[in-house]
Amino acid sequence: MSDYGYRPAPPPEDGRPRGGGQQGGRAQGNPSGNAGSGQSDYGWGGGQPQSPQGRGGAPRPRPQQQPYGTPASGSASVGRASGSASVGRGSASVGRASGSASVGGASGAAPVGGPGRTGRASVGSASVGSASVGSASVGSASVTSARPGGREDRAGRAGSGPGGRRRAGKGPLGEADLDPDTGKKKRKRLGRKMFATFIALGVLLVGAVTVTGAYFIQSAPQLENVFRQGESSAFYYANGTTQAGAYGDTLRLQAEVGEIPETVTDALVSLEDRKFWDHGGVDYVRTMGALVNNVTGGETQGGSTITQQYAGMVLEAREEISYDRKAREAAMAMKMESEYSKDEIITAYLNMAYFGRGAYGIEAAAKNYFGVELKDVTYDQAAFMVMQVKSPNGYYDPYYTDAYDEGAAQGRWNFAMNSLVETGDLSQSERDEFAYPTPIDEFNSSGSWGGNTDVGFLINELDGYVFDELLDRYGITREMLKGGEDNPEGGGYTVTLTVDPEIQAALKSTGSRGDIAVETNEAGEPVDADGAVVDAAQAERILTDEGYAQFVNSNEDAALEKFPEYMMTAMVAIDPETGAVLGYYGGDNGFGVDKAGAESPHPPSSTFKMVTAATALESGDSTESWFNGSSPRQFDSLTLDDVEECIGGGDYPDCTLRNGSQNSQVEMTLTDAVRKSKNTPMYSIAEQYDASTILDLADQMGLSVMNQARTIEDDEGTPHDVSINYVMNDDGTYTQHGTAVDAEGNSVVDASGNWDIYADIQVDENCNPIVNLDGLFLAADEAVPCDIGGKNPTDPFYNHIAFGQYPTSVRDMASIYATIANNGFYNESHFVAEVKDNTGQVVEPFEGSLDSGQVISEETARNLQWIGSEISGESATGEELDRDYFGKTGTWEAGGKDKDGEDYPDSYNAHAWYVGAIPQLSIAAWVGNLTSESDPIADVDDDPNNVFGSNTAYPVWFTAMDRVLDKKDWDKEEWDGRVEDQGNVTSWDIENAGGPLEGGAFCAAKPDDALCAGVQDEQAQQECEADGGTWDGEACQEGEEDDDTEQPTSDPTDTPTDDSTDEECGGFMQPPCDEETPSEEGSTTPEDDEDNGG
């Protein structure tokens, strides 16, 4: 090698692994995962962009293998070097350095450096102050540096520099020198003179180097600007030590001082710089030997120490071959040695070096070569990786088949292993136990990784949620996070997520059912419909008889393990006291469709009744207020007089609403209406207090998104079915979004290249969305805010919002219940706990960046907790939580058609929910069909007629919560209990329904109520007249019995179905028609008294 011997080769300019060949397109620096091209609503593959003619578009990038292990990182404060150093994760305190230089005949103390600012515990990462260097005169020099003893002292490694001044000869020649018989002595004297001459030359050269070094020390750049330049920004779980992923152009991982095992440092030192632990930055003997050899015409050699090599990286002089560069490196090396410990220097070297395979830093190399964590690297692996630094272009790497030289590689590795024996790090017998290692073939060369995991929805490089949050709350852009060769001052951020690794693991173990089942060949490789080997995301799926995709069901710990394979779940866990998202499971692959997020909302069904009940309580009602829970029940607001049709069930003008399959007239309190999950009382609350009031309160409690399917006419009056996503704002307004086209008719796509379902859309002066003649929204420059209830009391959602018709996200439902659990105090949900920049400094969020406040009274929250404390379900084991909790079940019916084109029976459900909380944690659990939002699911016996929240979603919630509590040492906190005197015991709904029912519960409980007095007289009159008497207004006068008296007739209203019909839905301010995605069941849910609301 001509570059002075042991020279780290520069990394490729584009940040990708380079070499003579590549295999199968692997390790190309692509994003860390993909969504695939399958039409799936799950976290393993998402749909593609939809053009006006249909769905299509370019596929997402192929997935990369997730890096093995969970590297840890942190930050440490580093000042000047001193005799001792305390270095640990989180902080390191290093004192001032001082030393003396004796040069020639003169000597003097030269203080070097001073106290520095805090920074990371690695050379080039810390921010340090300026250094002053004393002057020196030239002679034969002894230069030492004061530095902390980073590594423990080893036998036979005494620290020493070159010797002092060499004494001159004895003086003039004496008689013995003139003896003619002493020729042999003359030859000896001649040899001594020649040797002295070379020594003198060496002294002069050393002096020259010293003078030059003194000059370059003065002019060397300060290290205060050498941070974690270009490093990938790292995402960590809430514990701060377990890495979840990264974002950047190149895979650059940084180990902290003390984290690099001796296997690595021993291999590096024995191969590159055996005097590393002893010299002061420059090995003079080695440098002179290389210099003399080069001057005399020998093969170009180098004497660079590890410190000099690192200095060359910092100075970006890696490809420059000159003595000027060597002098600058030497000066920088001496300066580093005076300011940093040996451990800091060798850590910095191993962090900055390029090892090939796109890996910057030894920690990244450990992942990409052997798929192990740094702490587990063995001697044979360490030697293999260290030797790559000389030739990271594939010469020593079998992955690059075109460039690999097996003989040279094995020879270099044997040399490295034998060096470990020579330095005493290994005995010969230990060395003999190691064989030439074989690196892995699958690795991730991208600086971004973690996107194809269960937390990938938060951190994937395409559309991870944290990027918007970092911009909104901290002002940190993607460019600032990214780093890379073209952005050396960017990157290196450490983002700590709110996600607790134990809670996340509990949610994943509860939810994951393994991979999607796909067709494979005889070798077990996934294949497409033509039998070609493809990635699993593009493989042909194995469908059920009903045509549903299904899981391989490989996780025995999944709560749905015994349920049909086509079912899946999504869960979100939130800390009520902070709003921190502690767990998030929307699928196994963050590049797929997030079933827990806003991109895949589900009708919350009866779980939303808690918000409706809160509206009643906040409006002055009490838990004992009375409601008519009859089914079917007629409501005037369900009639469309202009077209003489009904919204929902019934025959115009007798438009009715149902409570599932119930056919009875009943009265009940608000408490029972929620616990028994009745729709008709909830609808009456929306009529009484306005649907917009319910929406506004839900917004304050944590609702952020809601979806609605509507029918909108274009300019020519042609109706089009559309899906609108509403985003709620903090100021009581909403904006509207959906798939749109721009002025040129081009589809508006998201970062993944798919239709952007949250594109800003144009609205008219009345806040009604505008569609073109193809029925597509027109893209707007920015969304227009509209007032909730600004147009009418049902703007933008009709009264059916009261029982959860309109889809929202699992995350939002967890947030709403977290507000109830926190006694009515709302904390905005978020994913980011802390951010540090590339100097290790904490970046503070903008003041007020998270919304919070008391949004419902404590009395309302406590009463909701009390109501929900009696609503549970069936756990898989039959056990109960041994602590207070509250919750609410919910189901929503299937609205599509089966494979034969027939409507699903009314008893089939497509969605099941349980949302509940303990004081420390709120969890929302949803269960649905993997393939479609509107297709049915089944119970554990594969019966689609017996699906309720209590026997389908509650087991998921219970399992997740139980596993969390197994890991957390949380106190068994109790709810504060019911507030009995809140509000008034109202009966306005009894009156609105036409009065109390005969023999009903209301008058039985309140016989003295004014409404009941008339009912008793009416009942007595009917009984009198039925017996043939005459009622005189006060008493019955007996008469002859009339056998021809007509018997009461049955309800003439046809029994309505749970599905709305095409003729009875879809207009503005009307419930939407059934759509396969999402399902919208116009007016009812199949919930019965027996099910606790199912």
Coordinates of C-alpha atoms in Angstrom, one line a residue, residues 129-609:
G129 CA -12.1 25.3 24.0
S130 CA -8.9 26.7 22.5
A131 CA -5.5 25.5 23.3
S132 CA -2.4 27.6 23.9
V133 CA 1.0 25.9 23.1
G134 CA 4.3 27.1 24.4
S135 CA 7.3 27.8 22.2
A136 CA 10.4 25.6 22.1
S137 CA 13.9 25.8 20.8
V138 CA 15.3 23.2 18.5
G139 CA 17.6 20.4 19.5
S140 CA 17.2 16.8 20.2
A141 CA 13.8 16.7 21.6
S142 CA 11.8 14.9 24.2
V143 CA 8.2 15.6 23.7
T144 CA 5.6 14.1 26.1
S145 CA 2.0 14.9 26.7
A146 CA -0.1 14.9 29.8
R147 CA -3.1 12.8 29.2
P148 CA -5.5 10.7 31.2
G149 CA -4.6 7.0 31.4
G150 CA -7.7 5.8 29.5
R151 CA -6.9 2.1 29.4
E152 CA -5.5 0.3 32.4
D153 CA -1.7 -0.1 32.4
R154 CA -0.4 -3.3 30.9
A155 CA 2.8 -5.1 31.6
G156 CA 5.6 -4.2 29.3
R157 CA 3.9 -1.1 28.0
A158 CA 5.8 1.7 29.8
G159 CA 5.0 5.1 28.4
S160 CA 8.2 6.8 27.1
G161 CA 9.2 9.1 24.3
P162 CA 12.5 9.4 22.5
G163 CA 15.6 9.7 24.7
G164 CA 17.2 13.0 25.8
R165 CA 20.1 14.9 24.2
R166 CA 22.7 12.4 22.9
R167 CA 26.2 13.3 24.3
A168 CA 29.0 14.1 21.9
G169 CA 32.4 12.2 21.5
K170 CA 35.4 12.5 23.9
G171 CA 37.2 15.2 21.9
P172 CA 40.4 15.4 19.7
L173 CA 42.1 12.2 18.6
G174 CA 44.7 10.7 21.1
E175 CA 47.8 8.6 20.6
A176 CA 45.9 5.4 20.4
D177 CA 44.0 6.7 17.4
L178 CA 47.3 7.1 15.5
D179 CA 48.7 3.6 16.1
P180 CA 49.5 2.1 12.6
D181 CA 48.7 -1.4 13.9
T182 CA 45.2 -0.6 14.8
G183 CA 43.5 -0.9 11.3
K184 CA 40.7 -3.0 12.7
K185 CA 40.1 -0.3 15.3
K186 CA 40.0 2.3 12.5
R187 CA 37.3 0.4 10.6
K188 CA 35.3 0.2 13.8
R189 CA 35.8 3.9 14.3
L190 CA 34.7 4.6 10.7
G191 CA 31.5 2.5 11.4
R192 CA 30.9 4.5 14.5
K193 CA 31.3 7.7 12.6
M194 CA 28.9 6.7 9.9
F195 CA 26.4 5.6 12.5
A196 CA 26.8 8.9 14.3
T197 CA 26.2 10.7 11.1
F198 CA 22.9 8.9 10.6
I199 CA 22.0 9.7 14.1
A200 CA 22.8 13.3 13.7
L201 CA 20.7 13.3 10.5
G202 CA 17.9 11.7 12.4
V203 CA 18.2 14.3 15.2
L204 CA 18.0 17.1 12.6
L205 CA 15.0 15.5 11.0
V206 CA 13.3 15.0 14.3
G207 CA 14.0 18.6 15.1
A208 CA 12.6 19.7 11.8
V209 CA 9.5 17.7 12.4
T210 CA 9.3 19.2 15.9
V211 CA 9.5 22.7 14.6
T212 CA 7.0 22.0 11.8
G213 CA 4.8 20.3 14.4
A214 CA 4.9 23.4 16.6
Y215 CA 3.8 25.5 13.7
F216 CA 1.0 23.1 12.7
I217 CA -0.1 22.8 16.3
Q218 CA -0.6 26.5 16.3
S219 CA -2.6 26.4 13.0
A220 CA -4.5 23.1 13.5
P221 CA -8.2 23.6 13.5
Q222 CA -10.0 23.5 16.8
L223 CA -12.0 20.4 17.6
E224 CA -15.0 22.4 18.8
N225 CA -16.8 22.0 15.5
V226 CA -16.1 18.3 15.1
F227 CA -19.4 16.8 16.2
R228 CA -21.2 13.7 15.1
Q229 CA -21.2 15.1 11.6
G230 CA -23.2 13.3 9.0
E231 CA -24.3 10.6 11.4
S232 CA -27.8 9.2 11.1
S233 CA -30.2 10.6 13.6
A234 CA -31.2 7.9 16.0
F235 CA -34.6 7.0 17.5
Y236 CA -34.7 5.5 20.9
Y237 CA -37.4 3.9 23.1
A238 CA -38.4 5.8 26.2
N239 CA -35.7 4.0 28.3
G240 CA -33.1 5.9 26.3
T241 CA -30.9 2.9 25.7
T242 CA -32.8 0.7 23.2
Q243 CA -32.6 2.0 19.7
A244 CA -35.8 1.7 17.6
G245 CA -34.4 3.0 14.3
A246 CA -32.6 5.7 12.5
Y247 CA -32.9 8.3 9.8
G248 CA -30.2 9.4 7.5
D249 CA -28.4 8.9 4.2
T250 CA -25.8 6.5 5.5
L251 CA -25.7 3.8 8.3
R252 CA -23.6 5.7 10.8
L253 CA -23.8 4.4 14.4
Q254 CA -21.8 5.9 17.2
A255 CA -20.6 3.9 20.2
E256 CA -19.9 5.7 23.5
V257 CA -16.6 5.5 25.4
G258 CA -16.5 2.3 27.3
E259 CA -18.9 0.5 25.0
I260 CA -16.4 -0.9 22.6
P261 CA -15.2 -4.4 23.7
E262 CA -11.5 -5.3 24.1
T263 CA -11.8 -7.7 21.2
V264 CA -12.1 -4.8 18.9
T265 CA -9.6 -2.5 20.4
D266 CA -7.0 -5.3 20.8
A267 CA -7.5 -6.2 17.1
L268 CA -7.1 -2.7 15.9
V269 CA -4.0 -1.9 18.0
S270 CA -2.2 -5.1 17.2
L271 CA -2.8 -4.7 13.5
E272 CA -2.3 -0.9 13.1
D273 CA -0.4 0.6 16.0
R274 CA 1.1 -1.6 18.7
K275 CA 2.5 1.3 20.6
F276 CA -0.8 3.1 20.7
W277 CA -1.2 2.9 24.5
D278 CA 2.3 4.3 25.0
H279 CA 3.1 7.1 22.5
G280 CA 2.0 10.7 22.5
G281 CA 0.4 10.7 19.2
V282 CA 3.4 10.2 17.0
D283 CA 5.7 7.1 16.9
Y284 CA 9.0 8.8 16.0
V285 CA 11.0 5.6 15.5
R286 CA 8.4 4.2 13.2
T287 CA 8.1 7.6 11.4
M288 CA 11.9 7.9 10.9
G289 CA 12.1 4.3 9.6
A290 CA 9.4 5.0 7.1
L291 CA 11.0 8.3 6.1
V292 CA 14.5 6.9 5.6
N293 CA 13.0 4.1 3.5
N294 CA 11.1 6.5 1.4
V295 CA 14.0 8.8 0.9
T296 CA 16.4 6.0 0.0
G297 CA 14.0 4.8 -2.7
G298 CA 12.4 1.9 -0.9
E299 CA 8.7 1.0 -1.1
T300 CA 6.7 3.9 0.3
Q301 CA 5.9 3.2 3.9
G302 CA 3.9 5.0 6.6
G303 CA 4.4 5.5 10.2
S304 CA 0.9 6.9 11.0
T305 CA -0.4 6.0 14.4
I306 CA -4.1 5.5 15.1
T307 CA -4.3 9.0 16.4
Q308 CA -2.7 10.4 13.2
Q309 CA -5.0 8.3 11.1
Y310 CA -8.0 9.8 13.0
A311 CA -6.5 13.3 12.6
G312 CA -6.4 12.7 8.9
M313 CA -10.1 11.8 8.9
V314 CA -10.9 15.0 10.8
L315 CA -8.7 17.1 8.5
E316 CA -10.3 15.4 5.5
A317 CA -6.8 14.8 4.1
R318 CA -7.3 11.0 3.6
E319 CA -6.5 10.9 -0.1
E320 CA -3.7 13.4 0.0
I321 CA -0.2 11.9 0.0
S322 CA 2.4 14.5 1.0
Y323 CA 4.8 15.3 3.8
D324 CA 2.8 18.5 4.4
R325 CA -0.2 16.3 5.2
K326 CA 1.9 14.1 7.5
A327 CA 3.1 17.2 9.4
R328 CA -0.4 18.4 9.9
E329 CA -1.6 15.0 11.0
A330 CA 1.3 14.8 13.5
A331 CA 0.5 18.2 14.9
M332 CA -3.2 17.4 15.2
A333 CA -2.4 14.0 16.8
M334 CA -0.2 15.6 19.4
K335 CA -2.9 18.1 20.1
M336 CA -5.5 15.4 20.5
E337 CA -3.3 13.3 22.8
S338 CA -2.9 16.3 25.0
E339 CA -6.6 16.9 25.3
Y340 CA -8.2 13.4 25.2
S341 CA -7.8 10.0 26.8
K342 CA -6.6 7.0 24.8
D343 CA -10.1 5.5 25.2
E344 CA -11.7 8.6 23.7
I345 CA -9.3 8.6 20.8
I346 CA -9.7 5.0 19.8
T347 CA -13.5 5.3 20.2
A348 CA -13.5 8.3 18.0
Y349 CA -11.4 6.5 15.4
L350 CA -13.7 3.4 15.4
N351 CA -16.8 5.7 15.2
M352 CA -15.6 7.7 12.2
A353 CA -13.9 4.9 10.1
Y354 CA -15.7 3.6 7.1
F355 CA -15.8 -0.2 7.1
G356 CA -17.5 -0.9 3.8
R357 CA -21.0 -2.2 3.2
G358 CA -22.2 1.3 3.8
A359 CA -21.3 1.1 7.5
Y360 CA -19.7 4.1 9.2
G361 CA -18.5 3.1 12.7
I362 CA -17.7 -0.2 14.3
E363 CA -21.2 -0.6 15.7
A364 CA -22.7 -0.3 12.2
A365 CA -20.0 -2.7 10.9
A366 CA -20.9 -5.3 13.5
K367 CA -24.5 -5.2 12.3
N368 CA -23.7 -5.4 8.6
Y369 CA -21.0 -8.0 8.7
F370 CA -22.1 -10.4 11.4
G371 CA -25.6 -9.2 12.5
V372 CA -24.5 -8.9 16.1
E373 CA -24.5 -6.3 18.7
L374 CA -21.2 -4.6 19.3
K375 CA -20.7 -6.0 22.8
D376 CA -20.9 -9.5 21.4
V377 CA -18.1 -9.2 18.8
T378 CA -15.5 -12.0 19.0
Y379 CA -11.8 -11.8 18.1
D380 CA -12.2 -13.4 14.8
Q381 CA -15.0 -11.1 13.8
A382 CA -13.1 -8.0 15.1
A383 CA -10.0 -8.9 13.1
F384 CA -12.1 -9.3 10.0
M385 CA -13.8 -5.9 10.4
V386 CA -10.7 -4.0 11.4
M387 CA -8.9 -5.2 8.3
Q388 CA -11.7 -3.8 6.1
V389 CA -10.7 -0.2 7.0
K390 CA -7.7 -0.5 4.6
S391 CA -9.8 -1.7 1.7
P392 CA -13.5 -1.1 2.2
N393 CA -14.1 -1.5 -1.5
G394 CA -14.7 -5.3 -1.3
Y395 CA -11.2 -6.6 -1.7
Y396 CA -11.5 -8.4 1.6
D397 CA -15.2 -8.9 1.6
P398 CA -16.8 -12.0 -0.1
Y399 CA -20.1 -10.2 -0.5
Y400 CA -18.6 -8.3 -3.5
T401 CA -17.8 -11.3 -5.7
D402 CA -16.1 -9.3 -8.4
A403 CA -13.6 -7.5 -6.2
Y404 CA -13.0 -10.2 -3.5
D405 CA -9.6 -11.8 -3.3
E406 CA -10.0 -14.8 -1.1
G407 CA -6.3 -15.5 -0.7
A408 CA -5.4 -12.0 0.1
A409 CA -8.3 -11.7 2.6
Q410 CA -7.5 -14.9 4.4
G411 CA -3.8 -13.9 4.5
R412 CA -4.6 -10.5 5.9
W413 CA -6.9 -12.1 8.5
N414 CA -4.3 -14.6 9.6
F415 CA -1.8 -11.8 9.9
A416 CA -4.2 -9.9 12.2
M417 CA -4.9 -13.0 14.3
N418 CA -1.2 -13.8 14.7
S419 CA -0.6 -10.2 15.7
L420 CA -3.0 -10.7 18.6
V421 CA -0.7 -13.6 19.7
E422 CA 2.4 -11.4 19.3
T423 CA 0.9 -8.7 21.5
G424 CA -0.2 -11.1 24.1
D425 CA -3.9 -10.6 23.7
L426 CA -4.4 -14.2 22.7
S427 CA -2.4 -17.3 23.5
Q428 CA -1.5 -19.6 20.6
S429 CA -4.1 -22.2 21.7
E430 CA -6.8 -19.5 21.9
R431 CA -5.9 -18.2 18.4
D432 CA -6.0 -21.8 17.0
E433 CA -9.6 -22.1 18.1
F434 CA -10.7 -19.4 15.6
A435 CA -11.5 -20.0 12.0
Y436 CA -11.8 -17.5 9.2
P437 CA -15.3 -16.0 9.7
T438 CA -18.1 -15.9 7.2
P439 CA -20.0 -12.6 7.1
I440 CA -23.8 -12.4 6.5
D441 CA -25.3 -11.7 3.1
E442 CA -28.4 -9.8 4.1
F443 CA -27.8 -6.4 5.6
N444 CA -29.0 -2.8 5.7
S445 CA -26.8 -0.2 4.1
S446 CA -29.3 2.6 4.5
G447 CA -28.9 5.2 7.2
S448 CA -32.6 4.9 7.7
W449 CA -33.9 1.7 9.4
G450 CA -36.6 0.5 11.7
G451 CA -39.4 1.5 9.3
N452 CA -40.4 -2.0 8.6
T453 CA -41.0 -2.8 12.3
D454 CA -44.1 -2.5 14.5
V455 CA -42.9 1.0 15.5
G456 CA -42.2 1.9 11.9
F457 CA -45.5 3.9 11.6
L458 CA -43.8 6.4 13.9
I459 CA -40.3 6.5 12.5
N460 CA -40.3 5.2 8.9
E461 CA -38.4 7.6 6.6
L462 CA -41.3 8.1 4.2
D463 CA -44.2 9.3 6.4
G464 CA -43.4 8.4 10.0
Y465 CA -45.4 10.5 12.5
V466 CA -42.5 11.8 14.4
F467 CA -41.2 14.0 11.6
D468 CA -44.3 16.2 11.6
E469 CA -44.2 16.3 15.4
L470 CA -40.5 17.3 15.4
L471 CA -41.2 20.1 12.9
D472 CA -44.3 21.4 14.7
R473 CA -42.9 21.2 18.3
Y474 CA -39.2 21.7 17.8
G475 CA -38.7 23.3 14.4
I476 CA -36.5 20.4 13.3
T477 CA -36.7 19.6 9.6
R478 CA -35.9 16.4 7.9
E479 CA -32.9 18.1 6.4
M480 CA -31.5 18.9 9.8
L481 CA -32.0 15.3 10.9
K482 CA -30.6 13.6 7.8
G483 CA -26.9 14.3 7.8
G484 CA -24.8 12.6 5.2
E485 CA -21.8 13.5 3.0
D486 CA -23.8 16.4 1.4
N487 CA -25.0 17.6 4.8
P488 CA -22.1 17.2 7.2
E489 CA -23.4 19.6 9.8
G490 CA -26.8 17.9 9.9
G491 CA -27.7 14.6 11.4
G492 CA -26.6 13.2 14.7
Y493 CA -29.8 14.0 16.6
T494 CA -31.0 11.7 19.3
V495 CA -34.8 11.5 19.5
T496 CA -36.2 9.7 22.5
L497 CA -39.7 8.4 21.8
T498 CA -42.5 8.1 24.4
V499 CA -42.9 4.5 23.5
D500 CA -42.1 2.2 26.5
P501 CA -40.3 -0.9 25.2
E502 CA -42.1 -3.2 27.6
I503 CA -45.5 -1.8 26.8
Q504 CA -44.8 -2.0 23.1
A505 CA -43.7 -5.6 23.5
A506 CA -46.9 -6.4 25.3
L507 CA -49.0 -4.9 22.5
K508 CA -47.0 -6.6 19.8
S509 CA -47.2 -10.0 21.4
T510 CA -50.9 -9.5 21.9
G511 CA -51.6 -8.3 18.4
S512 CA -49.1 -9.9 16.0
R513 CA -50.3 -13.0 14.1
G514 CA -47.1 -13.4 12.0
D515 CA -46.7 -12.9 8.3
I516 CA -49.4 -12.9 5.7
A517 CA -49.8 -16.3 4.1
V518 CA -48.3 -16.4 0.6
E519 CA -47.5 -19.0 -2.0
T520 CA -44.0 -20.4 -1.9
N521 CA -41.9 -22.7 -4.1
E522 CA -40.3 -26.0 -3.0
A523 CA -37.5 -24.1 -1.4
G524 CA -39.9 -22.1 0.7
E525 CA -39.3 -18.9 -1.2
P526 CA -42.2 -16.6 -1.8
V527 CA -43.4 -16.5 -5.4
D528 CA -45.9 -14.5 -7.5
A529 CA -48.8 -15.9 -9.6
D530 CA -46.4 -16.9 -12.3
G531 CA -44.1 -18.8 -9.9
A532 CA -41.3 -16.2 -10.0
V533 CA -39.4 -15.6 -6.8
V534 CA -40.3 -12.3 -5.3
D535 CA -40.3 -10.4 -2.0
A536 CA -43.1 -11.5 0.3
A537 CA -44.9 -8.3 -0.1
Q538 CA -45.3 -9.0 -3.9
A539 CA -46.0 -12.7 -3.5
E540 CA -49.3 -14.3 -4.4
R541 CA -51.5 -14.5 -1.3
I542 CA -53.2 -17.6 0.0
L543 CA -56.9 -16.6 0.4
T544 CA -59.7 -18.1 2.4
D545 CA -62.8 -19.6 0.8
E546 CA -64.4 -16.2 1.3
G547 CA -61.6 -14.5 -0.6
Y548 CA -59.9 -13.0 2.5
A549 CA -56.1 -12.6 3.0
Q550 CA -55.0 -14.5 6.1
F551 CA -52.1 -14.8 8.6
V552 CA -49.9 -17.8 9.1
N553 CA -50.9 -17.4 12.7
S554 CA -47.4 -18.2 14.0
N555 CA -47.7 -16.3 17.3
E556 CA -49.2 -18.5 20.0
D557 CA -49.3 -15.6 22.4
A558 CA -51.6 -13.6 20.2
A559 CA -55.0 -12.8 21.7
L560 CA -56.7 -13.8 18.5
E561 CA -54.7 -17.0 18.1
K562 CA -57.8 -19.2 18.2
F563 CA -59.9 -16.8 16.1
P564 CA -60.2 -17.1 12.2
E565 CA -56.9 -16.3 10.5
Y566 CA -58.4 -13.4 8.5
M567 CA -58.9 -11.3 11.6
M568 CA -56.5 -8.7 13.1
T569 CA -56.3 -6.2 15.8
A570 CA -54.9 -2.7 16.4
M571 CA -54.1 -1.1 19.8
V572 CA -52.8 2.2 21.2
A573 CA -51.8 2.8 24.8
I574 CA -51.6 6.3 26.3
D575 CA -50.5 7.7 29.6
P576 CA -53.5 9.8 30.9
E577 CA -51.3 12.1 33.0
T578 CA -49.0 13.2 30.1
G579 CA -50.6 12.2 26.8
A580 CA -47.5 10.2 26.0
V581 CA -48.1 7.3 23.6
L582 CA -46.6 4.4 25.5
G583 CA -47.5 1.7 23.0
Y584 CA -48.6 1.7 19.4
Y585 CA -49.6 -1.3 17.3
G586 CA -51.1 -0.9 13.9
G587 CA -49.5 -3.9 12.3
D588 CA -46.1 -5.5 12.1
N589 CA -44.7 -3.3 9.2
G590 CA -44.6 0.4 9.4
F591 CA -44.7 0.7 5.6
G592 CA -48.1 -0.9 5.4
V593 CA -51.5 0.5 6.2
D594 CA -51.7 1.7 9.8
K595 CA -54.8 0.1 11.3
A596 CA -54.4 2.2 14.5
G597 CA -54.0 5.5 12.8
A598 CA -55.9 8.2 10.8
E599 CA -55.2 6.5 7.4
S600 CA -57.4 3.6 8.4
P601 CA -60.3 4.8 10.6
H602 CA -63.0 2.6 11.9
P603 CA -66.6 3.3 13.1
P604 CA -66.1 3.6 16.9
S605 CA -69.6 2.4 17.4
S606 CA -70.8 2.3 21.1
T607 CA -67.4 3.3 22.5
F608 CA -68.3 6.8 21.4
K609 CA -71.4 6.8 23.7

